[in-house]
Amino acid sequence: MQVFTTAAELRAHVEAARGAGRRLALVPTMGALHEGHLQLVRAAAQDCDEVIVSVFVNPTQFNNPDDLRLYPRQPEQDAAALAPAGCTALFLPTVAEVYPQPTVLRFDFGPLEQVMEGAHRPGHFNGVATVVSKLFHLARPHRAYFGQKDFQQVAVVRQLIADLSFDLELVVYPTVRETDGLAMSSRNARLTPAARAAAPLIYQVLAQAATQVRQGVAPAEVQAAALAALAHEPQFTPEYVEVADAQTLQPVAGYEPGRAVVLCVAAHLAGVRLIDNIVV
Ligand code: PAF
């Protein structure tokens, strides 16, 4: 596995690989890698000749300075986990390398980002779209791998690829969970033992809500029950629960045959913000 810290090095590697007719995969990450990331890397290694993994805690997608400061960083551990998973090139740039000057361009994804993460984290998807665009330009992948845990991010990236005609295939893998149902997340590392013990409630609440949706319980009732169940656990401060159209991400008032809904949750647990979702 080669390690690149500059855009020029990565570009040269990509040019050579493309010139040799090799197929390139990109797995963009912010590091503190867990099994969910590694499954993406393994899948990418099955599909492509070169697997580029970026590890970059992107400051422009954080609207909370404490969240950025406390985001777990463990580049040496990440590098050690990546090679056996099939990563061939690790891109580990500094902030100055990715942002040699402040970006002026602003992304606006319309209704897609006016809900859930976009509504609660102003500027978040502008930062995601900025860095993902830069990574797509630098790594020029044939395929890019994302996890479904960030459901709205996947929708935004799909729109980005379509609107800017990026010549690549978006590959999305299901959320990887701990045995107790907690969605794997780099932020889980920040949970205290007591918070970690309480954390599976998010998935339990989502699973219960999914059952209610299948039974035809009205979305508003499903939402209220899920919020109440989360609020009942003193360590949790729920931020939102949404029953949304899985395509448009807009809240639904009822169910339509053949249209999937996605149940999305964001909650604070002892100072750590966690998100999760289930598609029904
Ligand atoms: O999902 C993430 O870890 C980040 O949002 C991404 C896609 C790497 C962009 O910084």
Coordinates of C-alpha atoms and ligand atoms in Angstrom, one line a residue:
M1 CA 0.0 0.0 0.0
Q2 CA 1.4 3.4 -1.0
V3 CA 0.7 6.5 1.1
F4 CA 0.3 9.9 -0.5
T5 CA -0.1 13.1 1.4
T6 CA -0.1 15.5 -1.6
A7 CA -2.6 16.0 -4.4
A8 CA 0.3 15.9 -6.9
E9 CA 1.4 12.5 -5.8
L10 CA -2.1 11.1 -5.9
R11 CA -2.7 12.6 -9.4
A12 CA 0.5 11.1 -10.7
H13 CA -0.4 7.7 -9.3
V14 CA -3.9 7.9 -10.8
E15 CA -2.6 9.0 -14.2
A16 CA -0.2 6.0 -14.3
A17 CA -2.9 3.5 -13.1
R18 CA -5.4 4.8 -15.7
G19 CA -2.8 4.8 -18.4
A20 CA -2.1 1.1 -17.6
G21 CA -5.8 0.4 -18.1
R22 CA -6.4 -0.3 -14.4
R23 CA -9.9 0.2 -12.8
L24 CA -9.9 2.5 -9.8
A25 CA -12.1 2.5 -6.7
L26 CA -12.4 5.4 -4.2
V27 CA -13.5 4.9 -0.6
P28 CA -13.7 8.4 0.9
T29 CA -13.5 8.4 4.7
M30 CA -12.8 10.6 7.7
G31 CA -10.7 7.9 9.3
A32 CA -11.2 6.2 12.7
L33 CA -12.0 3.3 10.6
H34 CA -14.4 0.5 11.7
E35 CA -15.7 -2.7 10.1
G36 CA -18.3 -0.7 8.0
H37 CA -15.4 1.1 6.3
L38 CA -13.4 -2.0 5.9
Q39 CA -16.3 -3.8 4.2
L40 CA -16.4 -1.0 1.6
V41 CA -12.7 -1.4 1.1
R42 CA -12.9 -5.2 0.7
A43 CA -15.8 -4.8 -1.8
A44 CA -13.9 -2.2 -3.7
A45 CA -10.9 -4.6 -3.9
Q46 CA -13.1 -7.3 -5.3
D47 CA -14.4 -5.0 -8.0
C48 CA -11.4 -2.9 -9.0
D49 CA -7.6 -3.1 -9.6
E50 CA -6.7 -0.1 -7.4
V51 CA -8.4 0.9 -4.2
I52 CA -7.8 4.5 -3.1
V53 CA -8.9 5.3 0.4
S54 CA -8.9 8.9 1.6
V55 CA -8.6 9.6 5.3
F56 CA -9.4 13.3 5.8
V57 CA -11.4 14.9 8.6
N58 CA -13.0 17.6 6.4
P59 CA -13.4 20.8 8.4
T60 CA -15.9 22.4 6.0
Q61 CA -18.6 19.8 6.7
F62 CA -18.6 20.5 10.5
N63 CA -20.9 23.2 11.8
N64 CA -19.9 22.6 15.4
P65 CA -16.2 23.3 16.3
D66 CA -16.3 20.9 19.3
D67 CA -17.5 18.1 17.0
L68 CA -14.6 18.8 14.7
R69 CA -12.1 19.1 17.5
L70 CA -13.2 15.9 19.2
Y71 CA -13.7 13.8 16.0
P72 CA -11.5 10.7 16.6
R73 CA -8.2 10.7 14.7
Q74 CA -6.0 7.5 14.5
P75 CA -4.1 7.6 11.2
E76 CA -1.5 4.9 12.1
Q77 CA -4.2 2.4 13.2
D78 CA -6.2 3.2 10.1
A79 CA -3.2 2.6 7.8
A80 CA -2.5 -0.7 9.6
A81 CA -6.1 -1.9 9.0
L82 CA -6.3 -0.7 5.4
A83 CA -3.5 -2.7 3.7
P84 CA -4.9 -6.2 4.7
A85 CA -8.4 -5.1 3.5
G86 CA -7.1 -4.5 0.0
C87 CA -6.3 -0.7 0.0
T88 CA -3.6 0.0 -2.5
A89 CA -3.3 3.7 -2.0
L90 CA -4.0 5.7 1.1
F91 CA -4.5 9.5 0.6
L92 CA -3.8 11.3 3.9
P93 CA -3.7 15.0 3.1
T94 CA -3.5 18.0 5.4
V95 CA -6.2 20.6 5.4
A96 CA -3.9 23.1 3.5
E97 CA -3.4 20.5 0.8
V98 CA -7.1 20.0 0.2
Y99 CA -8.0 23.7 0.8
P100 CA -5.1 25.7 -0.5
Q101 CA -7.5 28.7 -0.5
P102 CA -11.0 29.1 1.0
T103 CA -13.6 27.8 -1.4
V104 CA -16.0 30.4 -2.8
L105 CA -18.3 28.0 -4.7
R106 CA -21.4 27.0 -2.8
F107 CA -23.6 23.9 -3.4
D108 CA -27.4 24.1 -3.0
F109 CA -29.2 20.7 -3.2
G110 CA -32.7 22.3 -2.8
P111 CA -35.3 20.2 -0.9
L112 CA -32.9 17.3 -0.6
E113 CA -30.8 19.2 1.9
Q114 CA -33.6 21.2 3.6
V115 CA -34.5 18.3 5.8
M116 CA -32.8 16.2 8.5
E117 CA -29.0 16.5 8.5
G118 CA -29.1 19.5 6.1
A119 CA -31.7 21.3 8.3
H120 CA -30.0 20.5 11.6
R121 CA -26.4 21.0 10.4
P122 CA -26.4 24.2 8.2
G123 CA -23.6 24.0 5.6
H124 CA -22.9 20.4 6.2
F125 CA -23.8 19.1 2.7
N126 CA -22.0 22.1 1.1
G127 CA -18.8 20.9 2.9
V128 CA -19.5 17.2 1.9
A129 CA -20.1 18.1 -1.7
T130 CA -17.0 20.3 -1.9
V131 CA -14.7 17.7 -0.5
V132 CA -16.3 14.8 -2.4
S133 CA -16.0 16.8 -5.7
K134 CA -12.3 17.5 -5.0
L135 CA -11.7 13.8 -4.2
F136 CA -13.5 12.7 -7.4
H137 CA -11.3 15.1 -9.4
L138 CA -8.1 13.9 -7.8
A139 CA -8.7 10.2 -7.6
R140 CA -10.8 9.9 -10.9
P141 CA -12.3 6.6 -9.7
H142 CA -14.4 4.4 -11.9
R143 CA -16.4 3.5 -8.8
A144 CA -16.9 5.3 -5.5
Y145 CA -18.1 3.5 -2.3
F146 CA -20.4 4.9 0.4
G147 CA -22.2 3.4 3.3
Q148 CA -26.0 3.6 3.7
K149 CA -25.7 4.8 7.3
D150 CA -25.4 8.3 5.9
F151 CA -28.6 7.9 3.9
Q152 CA -29.0 11.6 3.1
Q153 CA -25.3 12.0 2.2
V154 CA -25.8 9.2 -0.4
A155 CA -28.8 11.0 -1.9
V156 CA -26.7 14.2 -2.1
V157 CA -23.7 12.5 -3.6
R158 CA -26.0 10.8 -6.2
Q159 CA -27.4 14.2 -7.1
L160 CA -23.8 15.7 -7.2
I161 CA -22.7 12.9 -9.6
A162 CA -25.7 13.5 -11.9
D163 CA -25.6 17.3 -11.9
L164 CA -21.8 17.5 -12.5
S165 CA -21.6 14.5 -14.9
F166 CA -19.0 12.7 -12.9
D167 CA -18.1 9.7 -14.9
L168 CA -18.2 7.1 -12.2
E169 CA -20.5 4.6 -10.6
L170 CA -21.8 5.1 -7.1
V171 CA -21.8 1.9 -5.0
V172 CA -23.7 1.9 -1.8
Y173 CA -23.4 -0.8 0.9
P174 CA -25.8 -1.5 3.8
T175 CA -25.1 -0.2 7.3
V176 CA -22.9 -2.5 9.3
R177 CA -24.1 -3.1 12.9
E178 CA -22.7 -4.2 16.2
T179 CA -24.3 -7.5 17.5
D180 CA -26.6 -5.4 19.6
G181 CA -27.8 -3.4 16.6
L182 CA -25.9 -0.2 17.1
A183 CA -24.8 1.2 13.7
M184 CA -21.0 1.3 13.4
S185 CA -19.8 4.8 13.4
S186 CA -16.4 6.5 14.1
R187 CA -18.2 8.6 16.7
N188 CA -19.0 5.4 18.8
A189 CA -15.4 5.5 20.0
R190 CA -16.4 8.6 22.0
L191 CA -19.2 7.0 23.9
T192 CA -18.7 6.4 27.6
P193 CA -19.4 2.8 28.8
A194 CA -22.8 3.9 30.2
A195 CA -23.7 5.7 26.9
R196 CA -22.5 2.7 24.9
A197 CA -24.8 0.4 26.9
A198 CA -27.7 2.7 26.2
A199 CA -26.9 3.3 22.5
P200 CA -28.6 0.2 20.9
L201 CA -31.9 1.9 21.8
I202 CA -31.7 3.9 18.6
Y203 CA -31.9 0.8 16.5
Q204 CA -34.5 -0.8 18.7
V205 CA -36.7 2.4 18.2
L206 CA -36.1 2.3 14.5
A207 CA -37.0 -1.4 14.3
Q208 CA -40.2 -0.8 16.2
A209 CA -41.0 2.1 14.0
A210 CA -40.4 0.0 10.9
T211 CA -42.8 -2.6 12.2
Q212 CA -45.4 0.1 12.7
V213 CA -44.9 1.4 9.2
R214 CA -45.4 -2.1 7.8
Q215 CA -48.6 -2.3 9.9
G216 CA -49.8 1.0 8.3
V217 CA -49.6 3.1 11.4
A218 CA -49.8 6.8 10.3
P219 CA -46.3 8.5 9.9
A220 CA -47.1 11.2 12.5
E221 CA -47.9 8.5 15.1
V222 CA -44.8 6.5 14.2
Q223 CA -42.7 9.6 14.6
A224 CA -44.3 10.6 17.9
A225 CA -43.8 7.1 19.4
A226 CA -40.2 7.0 18.3
L227 CA -39.4 10.4 19.7
A228 CA -41.1 9.5 23.0
A229 CA -39.2 6.2 23.3
L230 CA -35.9 8.0 22.8
A231 CA -36.7 10.8 25.2
H232 CA -37.7 8.3 27.8
E233 CA -34.1 7.2 28.2
P234 CA -32.5 10.1 30.2
Q235 CA -29.1 9.9 28.5
F236 CA -30.7 10.6 25.1
T237 CA -31.7 14.0 23.6
P238 CA -33.4 13.2 20.3
E239 CA -32.8 15.7 17.5
Y240 CA -35.2 14.4 14.9
V241 CA -37.1 11.3 13.8
E242 CA -38.4 11.4 10.3
V243 CA -40.6 9.2 8.2
A244 CA -39.6 10.2 4.7
D245 CA -39.9 9.2 1.1
A246 CA -36.7 7.1 0.4
Q247 CA -36.2 8.9 -2.9
T248 CA -37.0 12.5 -2.3
L249 CA -36.3 12.4 1.5
Q250 CA -39.3 14.6 2.1
P251 CA -41.5 13.7 5.1
V252 CA -44.6 11.6 4.1
A253 CA -48.1 12.1 5.4
G254 CA -49.2 8.6 4.3
Y255 CA -47.9 5.5 2.5
E256 CA -48.1 4.8 -1.2
P257 CA -47.9 1.3 -2.7
G258 CA -44.5 0.7 -4.3
R259 CA -42.8 3.8 -2.6
A260 CA -40.2 3.0 0.0
V261 CA -40.0 5.1 3.1
V262 CA -36.9 5.7 5.1
L263 CA -37.0 6.1 8.9
C264 CA -34.2 8.4 10.0
V265 CA -33.0 9.3 13.5
A266 CA -30.5 11.7 14.9
A267 CA -29.9 11.8 18.7
H268 CA -27.4 13.1 21.2
L269 CA -26.2 10.6 23.6
A270 CA -23.9 11.9 26.4
G271 CA -22.5 14.6 24.1
V272 CA -22.1 12.4 21.1
R273 CA -24.4 12.9 18.0
L274 CA -25.5 9.6 16.4
I275 CA -27.6 9.0 13.3
D276 CA -29.2 5.8 11.9
N277 CA -31.9 4.8 9.5
I278 CA -33.9 1.9 8.1
V279 CA -35.6 1.7 4.7
V280 CA -39.0 0.1 4.7
Ligands
PAF1 O1 -19.0 9.9 5.3 C1 -17.9 10.5 5.5 O2 -17.1 10.0 6.3 C2 -17.7 11.9 5.0 O3 -18.8 12.7 5.0 C3 -17.0 11.9 3.6 C4 -17.9 11.3 2.6 C5 -15.7 11.1 3.7 C6 -16.7 13.3 3.2 O4 -15.8 14.0 4.1

